[in-house]
CSV table of C-alpha atoms in Angstrom, one decimal:
chain,number,residue,atom,x,y,z
A,56,MET,CA,24.0,38.8,11.4
A,57,THR,CA,21.0,41.0,10.7
A,58,THR,CA,17.6,39.5,11.3
A,59,ALA,CA,15.2,40.2,8.5
A,60,PRO,CA,12.0,42.0,9.6
A,61,SER,CA,8.8,40.1,9.4
A,62,PRO,CA,5.4,41.5,8.6
A,63,ALA,CA,3.8,43.5,11.4
A,64,PRO,CA,2.7,41.2,14.1
A,65,ALA,CA,-1.0,40.9,14.9
A,66,GLY,CA,-2.1,44.0,16.8
A,67,ARG,CA,0.6,46.3,15.4
A,68,PRO,CA,-0.9,49.0,13.2
A,69,SER,CA,0.2,49.7,9.6
A,70,VAL,CA,2.0,53.0,9.6
A,71,ASN,CA,1.3,53.7,6.0
A,72,ARG,CA,-2.4,53.0,6.3
A,73,LEU,CA,-2.6,55.3,9.3
A,74,ALA,CA,-0.8,58.0,7.4
A,75,ALA,CA,-3.0,57.7,4.3
A,76,PRO,CA,-5.9,60.0,5.5
A,77,LEU,CA,-3.4,62.6,6.6
A,78,VAL,CA,-1.9,62.6,3.2
A,79,GLU,CA,-5.3,62.9,1.6
A,80,ARG,CA,-6.2,65.9,3.7
A,81,LEU,CA,-2.8,67.5,3.0
A,82,VAL,CA,-3.4,67.2,-0.8
A,83,ALA,CA,-7.1,68.4,-0.5
A,84,ASP,CA,-6.0,71.5,1.5
A,85,ALA,CA,-3.1,72.4,-0.9
A,86,ALA,CA,-4.4,75.9,-1.8
A,87,MET,CA,-5.0,76.8,1.8
A,88,LEU,CA,-1.6,75.5,2.9
A,89,ARG,CA,0.2,77.3,-0.1
A,90,ILE,CA,1.7,74.0,-1.3
A,91,ALA,CA,1.6,72.5,-4.8
A,92,VAL,CA,0.6,69.0,-5.9
A,93,SER,CA,1.8,67.4,-9.1
A,94,ARG,CA,2.4,64.0,-10.7
A,95,ASP,CA,5.9,62.6,-11.6
A,96,ALA,CA,6.2,61.0,-15.0
A,97,SER,CA,6.0,57.6,-13.2
A,98,GLY,CA,2.6,58.5,-11.8
A,99,ALA,CA,3.8,59.1,-8.2
A,100,THR,CA,2.3,62.1,-6.4
A,101,LEU,CA,4.8,64.9,-5.5
A,102,VAL,CA,3.8,67.5,-2.8
A,103,ASP,CA,5.9,70.6,-2.9
A,104,ALA,CA,5.7,72.2,0.6
A,105,GLY,CA,8.4,74.9,0.1
A,106,ILE,CA,10.6,74.5,-3.0
A,107,ALA,CA,8.8,76.5,-5.6
A,108,VAL,CA,5.9,77.6,-3.3
A,109,PRO,CA,5.8,79.4,0.0
A,110,GLY,CA,4.4,76.6,2.1
A,111,GLY,CA,4.2,77.5,5.8
A,112,ILE,CA,4.2,76.4,9.4
A,113,GLU,CA,0.9,74.6,9.2
A,114,ALA,CA,2.1,72.6,6.2
A,115,GLY,CA,5.2,71.6,8.2
A,116,ARG,CA,3.2,70.7,11.2
A,117,ARG,CA,1.1,68.3,9.0
A,118,MET,CA,4.2,66.9,7.4
A,119,ALA,CA,5.5,66.1,10.9
A,120,GLU,CA,2.3,64.2,11.8
A,121,ILE,CA,2.5,62.3,8.5
A,122,CYS,CA,6.1,61.4,9.4
A,123,LEU,CA,4.8,60.1,12.8
A,124,ALA,CA,2.2,58.0,10.8
A,125,GLY,CA,-0.7,59.5,12.7
A,126,LEU,CA,0.6,58.0,15.9
A,127,GLY,CA,1.6,61.4,17.3
A,128,ASP,CA,0.3,64.8,17.8
A,129,VAL,CA,2.3,67.9,16.9
A,130,GLN,CA,1.4,71.4,18.2
A,131,VAL,CA,2.8,74.9,18.2
A,132,ALA,CA,2.4,76.9,21.4
A,133,ALA,CA,3.7,80.1,22.9
A,134,THR,CA,6.7,79.9,25.3
A,135,ALA,CA,6.9,81.4,28.8
A,136,ALA,CA,7.6,85.1,29.0
A,137,GLY,CA,11.3,85.9,28.9
A,138,ALA,CA,12.3,82.9,26.8
A,139,PRO,CA,14.7,83.7,23.9
A,140,TRP,CA,12.2,82.4,21.3
A,141,PRO,CA,8.4,83.0,21.1
A,142,TRP,CA,7.1,79.6,20.0
A,143,THR,CA,7.7,75.9,20.7
A,144,VAL,CA,6.9,72.7,18.9
A,145,THR,CA,5.6,69.9,21.1
A,146,VAL,CA,5.4,66.3,20.0
A,147,ARG,CA,3.4,63.6,21.9
A,148,THR,CA,2.9,60.0,21.0
A,149,SER,CA,1.7,56.9,23.0
A,150,ASP,CA,3.7,54.6,20.7
A,151,PRO,CA,7.1,56.4,20.6
A,152,VAL,CA,9.2,53.5,19.2
A,153,LEU,CA,6.8,52.8,16.3
A,154,ALA,CA,6.0,56.4,15.5
A,155,CYS,CA,9.6,57.8,15.9
A,156,LEU,CA,11.9,55.0,14.8
A,157,ALA,CA,9.8,52.9,12.5
A,158,SER,CA,8.4,56.0,10.7
A,159,GLN,CA,9.7,59.5,11.5
A,160,TYR,CA,13.4,58.8,11.6
A,161,ALA,CA,15.3,59.9,8.5
A,162,GLY,CA,17.0,56.6,7.9
A,163,TRP,CA,16.5,55.6,4.2
A,164,SER,CA,19.4,56.9,2.1
A,165,LEU,CA,18.0,57.7,-1.4
A,166,SER,CA,20.5,58.6,-4.1
A,167,HIS,CA,20.7,58.8,-7.9
A,168,ASP,CA,24.0,59.4,-9.7
A,169,GLU,CA,23.2,58.9,-13.3
A,170,GLY,CA,23.4,61.7,-15.9
A,171,ASP,CA,22.5,65.3,-14.9
A,172,ASP,CA,19.9,64.1,-12.3
A,173,LYS,CA,22.2,63.7,-9.4
A,174,PHE,CA,20.1,63.5,-6.2
A,175,PHE,CA,20.5,62.6,-2.5
A,176,SER,CA,18.2,62.8,0.4
A,177,LEU,CA,17.4,60.8,3.5
A,178,GLY,CA,13.8,59.4,3.5
A,179,SER,CA,11.6,59.9,6.5
A,180,GLY,CA,8.1,58.6,7.1
A,181,PRO,CA,6.0,55.4,6.8
A,182,GLY,CA,7.3,54.3,3.4
A,183,ARG,CA,10.5,53.2,5.1
A,184,ALA,CA,8.6,50.5,6.9
A,185,LEU,CA,7.4,49.0,3.6
A,186,ALA,CA,10.8,48.8,2.1
A,187,ALA,CA,12.5,47.9,5.5
A,188,LYS,CA,16.0,48.5,4.0
A,189,GLU,CA,17.5,49.5,7.2
A,190,GLU,CA,18.9,47.1,9.9
A,191,LEU,CA,16.8,49.0,12.4
A,192,PHE,CA,13.7,47.2,11.2
A,193,GLY,CA,15.2,43.8,12.0
A,194,GLU,CA,15.8,45.0,15.5
A,195,LEU,CA,12.3,46.4,15.8
A,196,GLY,CA,10.8,43.2,14.4
A,197,TYR,CA,8.5,45.3,12.3
A,198,LYS,CA,7.7,45.5,8.5
A,199,ASP,CA,4.6,47.2,7.2
A,200,SER,CA,2.1,45.9,4.7
A,201,SER,CA,0.1,48.4,2.7
A,202,ASP,CA,-1.0,49.3,-0.9
A,203,ASN,CA,0.1,52.9,-0.5
A,204,ALA,CA,3.2,54.6,0.8
A,205,VAL,CA,4.4,58.1,1.7
A,206,LEU,CA,7.9,59.5,2.2
A,207,VAL,CA,9.0,62.9,3.4
A,208,LEU,CA,12.2,64.3,2.0
A,209,GLU,CA,14.2,67.3,3.2
A,210,THR,CA,15.2,68.5,-0.2
A,211,ASP,CA,15.3,71.6,-2.5
A,212,LYS,CA,14.4,69.7,-5.6
A,213,PRO,CA,12.1,66.7,-6.6
A,214,PRO,CA,13.6,63.3,-6.9
A,215,PRO,CA,14.3,62.0,-10.5
A,216,THR,CA,11.8,59.6,-12.0
A,217,ALA,CA,14.3,56.8,-12.1
A,218,LEU,CA,14.7,57.0,-8.3
A,219,VAL,CA,11.0,57.3,-7.8
A,220,ARG,CA,10.5,54.0,-9.6
A,221,ARG,CA,13.2,52.3,-7.6
A,222,VAL,CA,11.5,53.5,-4.3
A,223,ALA,CA,8.1,52.2,-5.5
A,224,GLU,CA,9.7,48.8,-6.4
A,225,ALA,CA,11.4,48.6,-3.0
A,226,CYS,CA,8.1,49.3,-1.3
A,227,GLY,CA,6.4,46.7,-3.4
A,228,ILE,CA,3.8,49.1,-4.8
A,229,GLU,CA,3.0,50.8,-8.1
A,230,PRO,CA,4.4,54.3,-8.4
A,231,ALA,CA,0.9,55.7,-8.7
A,232,ARG,CA,0.4,54.6,-5.1
A,233,LEU,CA,3.5,56.4,-3.8
A,234,THR,CA,3.5,60.0,-2.4
A,235,PHE,CA,6.6,62.2,-1.7
A,236,VAL,CA,6.2,65.3,0.5
A,237,LEU,CA,9.1,67.7,-0.1
A,238,ALA,CA,10.4,70.7,1.7
A,239,PRO,CA,13.9,72.2,1.9
A,240,THR,CA,15.4,73.0,5.3
A,241,MET,CA,15.4,76.7,4.5
A,242,SER,CA,11.6,76.8,4.2
A,243,LEU,CA,9.1,77.4,6.9
A,244,ALA,CA,7.6,73.9,6.5
A,245,GLY,CA,11.0,72.4,6.4
A,246,SER,CA,12.2,74.0,9.6
A,247,MET,CA,8.9,73.1,11.3
A,248,GLN,CA,9.0,69.4,10.4
A,249,VAL,CA,12.7,69.0,11.4
A,250,VAL,CA,12.2,70.6,14.8
A,251,ALA,CA,9.3,68.3,15.4
A,252,ARG,CA,11.8,65.5,15.8
A,253,SER,CA,12.9,66.3,19.4
A,254,LEU,CA,11.4,63.0,20.7
A,255,GLU,CA,12.7,61.0,17.8
A,256,VAL,CA,16.2,62.3,18.4
A,257,ALA,CA,15.9,61.1,22.0
A,258,LEU,CA,14.6,57.7,20.9
A,259,HIS,CA,17.5,57.3,18.4
A,260,LYS,CA,20.0,58.3,21.1
A,261,ALA,CA,18.5,55.8,23.5
A,262,HIS,CA,18.8,53.1,20.8
A,263,ALA,CA,22.5,54.1,20.3
A,264,LEU,CA,23.1,53.7,24.0
A,265,LYS,CA,21.7,50.2,23.8
A,266,PHE,CA,18.7,50.9,26.1
A,267,PRO,CA,16.0,48.3,25.5
A,268,LEU,CA,13.4,50.0,23.2
A,269,ASP,CA,10.6,47.8,24.5
A,270,ARG,CA,11.0,49.5,27.9
A,271,ILE,CA,10.2,53.0,26.5
A,272,VAL,CA,6.4,53.2,27.1
A,273,ASP,CA,5.6,56.8,26.4
A,274,GLY,CA,7.2,60.1,25.6
A,275,ILE,CA,6.8,63.8,24.9
A,276,GLY,CA,9.2,66.4,23.5
A,277,THR,CA,9.4,70.1,22.8
A,278,ALA,CA,11.8,72.4,21.1
A,279,PRO,CA,11.8,76.1,20.0
A,280,LEU,CA,10.6,76.9,16.4
A,281,PRO,CA,13.6,78.7,14.9
A,282,PRO,CA,13.4,81.3,12.1
A,283,PRO,CA,14.4,79.8,8.8
A,284,ALA,CA,17.6,81.0,7.1
A,285,PRO,CA,18.2,81.5,3.4
A,286,ASP,CA,21.5,79.6,3.6
A,287,PHE,CA,21.3,75.8,3.9
A,288,VAL,CA,24.1,75.4,6.5
A,289,ALA,CA,22.6,78.2,8.6
A,290,ALA,CA,19.1,76.7,8.3
A,291,MET,CA,20.4,73.2,9.2
A,292,GLY,CA,22.3,74.7,12.1
A,293,ARG,CA,19.3,76.4,13.5
A,294,THR,CA,17.1,73.3,13.4
A,295,ASN,CA,19.8,71.2,15.0
A,296,ASP,CA,20.4,73.9,17.7
A,297,ALA,CA,16.7,74.0,18.5
A,298,VAL,CA,16.9,70.4,19.7
A,299,LEU,CA,20.5,70.2,21.0
A,300,TYR,CA,20.3,73.4,23.1
A,301,GLY,CA,16.6,74.1,23.4
A,302,GLY,CA,15.0,70.7,23.3
A,303,THR,CA,13.3,69.1,26.3
A,304,VAL,CA,12.2,65.5,26.3
A,305,GLN,CA,10.6,63.2,28.9
A,306,LEU,CA,10.6,59.5,28.5
A,307,PHE,CA,8.6,57.1,30.7
A,308,VAL,CA,10.3,53.8,31.0
A,309,ASP,CA,9.8,50.3,32.5
A,310,GLY,CA,12.5,48.3,34.2
A,311,PRO,CA,15.0,48.9,37.1
A,312,GLU,CA,15.3,52.4,38.4
A,313,ASP,CA,19.1,52.4,38.2
A,314,GLU,CA,18.9,51.8,34.5
A,315,ALA,CA,16.5,54.7,34.0
A,316,ALA,CA,19.0,56.9,35.9
A,317,ALA,CA,21.9,55.6,33.8
A,318,LEU,CA,19.9,56.5,30.6
A,319,ALA,CA,19.2,60.0,31.9
A,320,GLU,CA,22.9,60.5,32.7
A,321,ARG,CA,24.0,59.8,29.1
A,322,LEU,CA,21.1,61.0,27.1
A,323,PRO,CA,21.5,64.9,27.0
A,324,SER,CA,23.5,66.5,24.3
A,325,ARG,CA,26.0,68.1,26.7
A,326,ALA,CA,27.3,64.5,27.4
A,327,SER,CA,29.1,65.0,24.0
A,328,ALA,CA,32.6,66.6,23.7
A,329,ASP,CA,31.3,68.6,20.7
A,330,TYR,CA,28.7,70.4,22.8
A,331,GLY,CA,28.9,74.1,23.3
A,332,LYS,CA,28.9,75.9,19.9
A,333,PRO,CA,26.2,76.5,17.4
A,334,PHE,CA,25.9,73.5,15.1
A,335,ALA,CA,26.8,75.5,12.0
A,336,GLU,CA,30.2,76.3,13.6
A,337,ILE,CA,30.7,72.6,14.5
A,338,PHE,CA,29.8,71.6,10.9
A,339,ALA,CA,32.3,74.2,9.5
A,340,ALA,CA,35.0,73.0,11.8
A,341,VAL,CA,34.8,69.5,10.4
A,342,LYS,CA,34.6,70.9,6.8
A,343,GLY,CA,31.1,69.5,6.3
A,344,ASP,CA,31.9,65.9,7.2
A,345,PHE,CA,29.0,64.7,9.4
A,346,TYR,CA,31.0,61.6,10.2
A,347,LYS,CA,33.5,63.6,12.1
A,348,ILE,CA,30.9,65.0,14.5
A,349,ASP,CA,30.4,63.0,17.7
A,350,PRO,CA,27.1,61.1,17.1
A,351,MET,CA,26.4,61.4,20.9
A,352,LEU,CA,25.8,65.2,20.3
A,353,PHE,CA,22.5,64.5,18.5
A,354,SER,CA,20.1,64.5,21.5
A,355,PRO,CA,17.9,66.9,23.4
A,356,GLY,CA,19.5,69.5,25.7
A,357,LEU,CA,17.3,68.7,28.7
A,358,VAL,CA,15.9,65.3,29.6
A,359,PHE,CA,13.6,63.8,32.2
A,360,VAL,CA,13.5,60.0,32.5
A,361,THR,CA,10.7,58.6,34.7
A,362,ALA,CA,11.0,55.1,36.1
A,363,LEU,CA,7.5,53.8,36.1
A,364,LYS,CA,8.3,51.1,38.5
A,365,THR,CA,9.1,53.5,41.3
A,366,GLY,CA,7.7,56.8,40.1
A,367,ARG,CA,11.1,58.5,40.4
A,368,THR,CA,12.2,61.0,37.7
A,369,PHE,CA,15.8,61.8,36.8
A,370,ARG,CA,16.5,65.2,35.3
A,371,ARG,CA,19.8,65.8,33.5
A,372,GLY,CA,21.3,68.3,31.0
A,373,GLY,CA,19.9,71.8,30.5
A,374,LEU,CA,19.0,74.5,28.0
A,375,ASP,CA,21.6,77.0,26.6
A,376,GLU,CA,19.9,80.3,25.8
A,377,ALA,CA,23.2,82.0,24.8
A,378,VAL,CA,23.8,79.5,22.0
A,379,LEU,CA,20.2,79.8,20.8
A,380,ARG,CA,20.4,83.6,20.6
A,381,ARG,CA,23.6,83.3,18.5
A,382,SER,CA,22.2,80.6,16.3
A,383,PHE,CA,18.8,82.3,15.7
A,384,ALA,CA,20.4,85.7,15.1
A,385,LEU,CA,18.0,87.2,17.6
A,386,ASP,CA,18.0,91.0,17.9
A,387,ALA,CA,16.6,91.6,21.4
A,388,ALA,CA,17.3,95.3,21.6
């Protein structure tokens, strides 16, 4: 039986309140970031970061920090000489469970099937914690309380007004206090914000492996920033490959050392039978049915798990430059 989440305990921050100033700055800097801000008929704010406007890497970086509810830092930096990609996206947070699972994770299924306005997207960001529709929030024992909400959608079109109103109702706020930040996977901003999920992917895998989340004290992740692709499947494949074959994550955990070692053993993507091909090829082989892909594949390529009790670190997995070169269509002549 699922336990209903209760309001955030004393001392736990409001993810939506923390994200609010980041959203305000995003909107204020719209012209500089090459994004567009408009109002839905319901009164909700829509921020287009790559659908009908160019957007860019900085817009995607800010989207990622909004997804993390201001509890994490996202930076782009140059890779070491000789790497098959020039830039990496690094994510750091001192509250990885709250930032990644209660906010950043794309866990809220949003759909509308009426008339000609068919729409589907997975909602990321702090607004999820206001609605708390997912079983995950019962496990986390967290539900946000805020007068404002923000959601980030990986989509190539804005959500229909009827869906916007339902989301606002689920969050317990007026539509005018709701903001959607939108970017398709094929855009620069979309690619950036998806790749900034290397740490979140590791947290989600740890949760799937039944590792106690309260033992995950800190974390940092990095993954290559892939070039966007004009085709959705190729773009989706590249962002997934960046994490599966190029992502590195370190988790700092409490508890017995042998349990830290066991987590490290099962955490990398190569622990999955589906490992070894570019994600677009795996997706095509299952005819676009995500549910036929081994869920254990979705994790970083290289992991380090540090047992804080003993100071010992367990390294497992590895990076696969050959797959990345194929996926990124890198011409290194």
